[in-house]
PDB file of C-alpha atoms in Angstrom:
ATOM      1  CA  UNK A   1      -7.803  -4.686   2.128  1.00 68.00           C
ATOM      2  CA  UNK A   2     -10.317  -2.417   0.428  1.00 79.00           C
ATOM      3  CA  UNK A   3     -11.426  -5.428  -1.623  1.00 75.00           C
ATOM      4  CA  UNK A   4     -12.284  -7.327   1.556  1.00 75.00           C
ATOM      5  CA  UNK A   5     -14.255  -4.376   2.906  1.00 81.00           C
ATOM      6  CA  UNK A   6     -16.241  -4.178  -0.328  1.00 81.00           C
ATOM      7  CA  UNK A   7     -16.999  -7.908  -0.224  1.00 76.00           C
ATOM      8  CA  UNK A   8     -18.207  -7.664   3.367  1.00 79.00           C
ATOM      9  CA  UNK A   9     -20.300  -4.588   2.605  1.00 84.00           C
ATOM     10  CA  UNK A  10     -21.916  -6.366  -0.328  1.00 83.00           C
ATOM     11  CA  UNK A  11     -22.587  -9.399   1.858  1.00 81.00           C
ATOM     12  CA  UNK A  12     -24.291  -7.200   4.478  1.00 82.00           C
ATOM     13  CA  UNK A  13     -26.604  -5.431   2.053  1.00 85.00           C
ATOM     14  CA  UNK A  14     -27.259  -7.918  -0.770  1.00 85.00           C
ATOM     15  CA  UNK A  15     -26.076 -11.484  -0.375  1.00 81.00           C
ATOM     16  CA  UNK A  16     -22.957 -13.359   0.564  1.00 76.00           C
ATOM     17  CA  UNK A  17     -20.494 -13.783  -2.312  1.00 77.00           C
ATOM     18  CA  UNK A  18     -18.236 -16.197  -0.480  1.00 76.00           C
ATOM     19  CA  UNK A  19     -18.504 -18.458   2.538  1.00 81.00           C
ATOM     20  CA  UNK A  20     -16.650 -17.723   5.777  1.00 78.00           C
ATOM     21  CA  UNK A  21     -13.956 -20.258   4.853  1.00 87.00           C
ATOM     22  CA  UNK A  22     -13.487 -18.783   1.388  1.00 85.00           C
ATOM     23  CA  UNK A  23     -13.413 -15.275   2.875  1.00 80.00           C
ATOM     24  CA  UNK A  24     -10.677 -16.293   5.308  1.00 86.00           C
ATOM     25  CA  UNK A  25      -8.702 -17.822   2.449  1.00 90.00           C
ATOM     26  CA  UNK A  26      -8.996 -14.625   0.395  1.00 84.00           C
ATOM     27  CA  UNK A  27      -7.986 -12.561   3.455  1.00 84.00           C
ATOM     28  CA  UNK A  28      -4.879 -14.726   3.949  1.00 91.00           C
ATOM     29  CA  UNK A  29      -3.916 -14.340   0.283  1.00 92.00           C
ATOM     30  CA  UNK A  30      -4.379 -10.555   0.426  1.00 86.00           C
ATOM     31  CA  UNK A  31      -2.412 -10.343   3.688  1.00 89.00           C
ATOM     32  CA  UNK A  32       0.429 -12.483   2.356  1.00 94.00           C
ATOM     33  CA  UNK A  33       0.564 -10.480  -0.875  1.00 93.00           C
ATOM     34  CA  UNK A  34       0.678  -7.234   1.073  1.00 91.00           C
ATOM     35  CA  UNK A  35       3.423  -8.484   3.391  1.00 94.00           C
ATOM     36  CA  UNK A  36       5.550  -9.818   0.524  1.00 96.00           C
ATOM     37  CA  UNK A  37       5.198  -6.674  -1.578  1.00 94.00           C
ATOM     38  CA  UNK A  38       6.014  -4.460   1.424  1.00 92.00           C
ATOM     39  CA  UNK A  39       9.145  -6.532   2.112  1.00 93.00           C
ATOM     40  CA  UNK A  40      10.267  -6.408  -1.516  1.00 93.00           C
ATOM     41  CA  UNK A  41       9.573  -2.696  -2.036  1.00 92.00           C
ATOM     42  CA  UNK A  42      10.783  -1.334   1.315  1.00 92.00           C
ATOM     43  CA  UNK A  43      14.387  -0.638   0.263  1.00 90.00           C
ATOM     44  CA  UNK A  44      13.303   0.882  -3.069  1.00 91.00           C
ATOM     45  CA  UNK A  45      10.899   3.283  -1.403  1.00 89.00           C
ATOM     46  CA  UNK A  46      13.511   4.248   1.208  1.00 89.00           C
ATOM     47  CA  UNK A  47      16.097   4.923  -1.524  1.00 89.00           C
ATOM     48  CA  UNK A  48      13.585   6.930  -3.574  1.00 90.00           C
ATOM     49  CA  UNK A  49      12.667   8.977  -0.506  1.00 89.00           C
ATOM     50  CA  UNK A  50      16.344   9.651   0.311  1.00 89.00           C
ATOM     51  CA  UNK A  51      17.013  10.777  -3.278  1.00 89.00           C
ATOM     52  CA  UNK A  52      13.951  12.999  -3.197  1.00 88.00           C
ATOM     53  CA  UNK A  53      14.977  14.662   0.065  1.00 87.00           C
ATOM     54  CA  UNK A  54      18.570  15.206  -1.069  1.00 86.00           C
ATOM     55  CA  UNK A  55      17.344  16.539  -4.407  1.00 78.00           C
ATOM     56  CA  UNK A  56      15.095  19.080  -2.708  1.00 66.00           C
ATOM     57  CA  UNK A  57      17.917  20.468  -0.573  1.00 57.00           C
ATOM     58  CA  UNK A  58      20.263  20.722  -3.584  1.00 55.00           C
ATOM     59  CA  UNK A  59      17.687  22.591  -5.670  1.00 53.00           C
ATOM     60  CA  UNK A  60      17.941  25.566  -3.301  1.00 54.00           C
ATOM     61  CA  UNK A  61      21.423  26.374  -4.560  1.00 55.00           C
ATOM     62  CA  UNK A  62      23.222  25.388  -1.386  1.00 56.00           C
ATOM     63  CA  UNK A  63      22.892  28.838   0.202  1.00 58.00           C
ATOM     64  CA  UNK A  64      20.734  27.526   3.053  1.00 58.00           C
ATOM     65  CA  UNK A  65      17.883  29.895   2.191  1.00 60.00           C
ATOM     66  CA  UNK A  66      14.408  28.824   1.237  1.00 58.00           C
ATOM     67  CA  UNK A  67      13.273  29.851  -2.258  1.00 58.00           C
ATOM     68  CA  UNK A  68       9.574  29.663  -1.414  1.00 56.00           C
TER      69      UNK A  68
END
């Protein structure tokens, strides 16, 4: 999405890099790529987060006291 913002900012201040139709096509490709990657990575990120949380609680030695 940041790419699309940069393209629009450039078009406002300098000149248009792409036409409206081409811009919509690029936006659809970026949106589809984002949606697909979010779908494919969702379970991996959730598993990583669960491991990270369980690892943090185990590193305290199981006594229920904070070591900070």
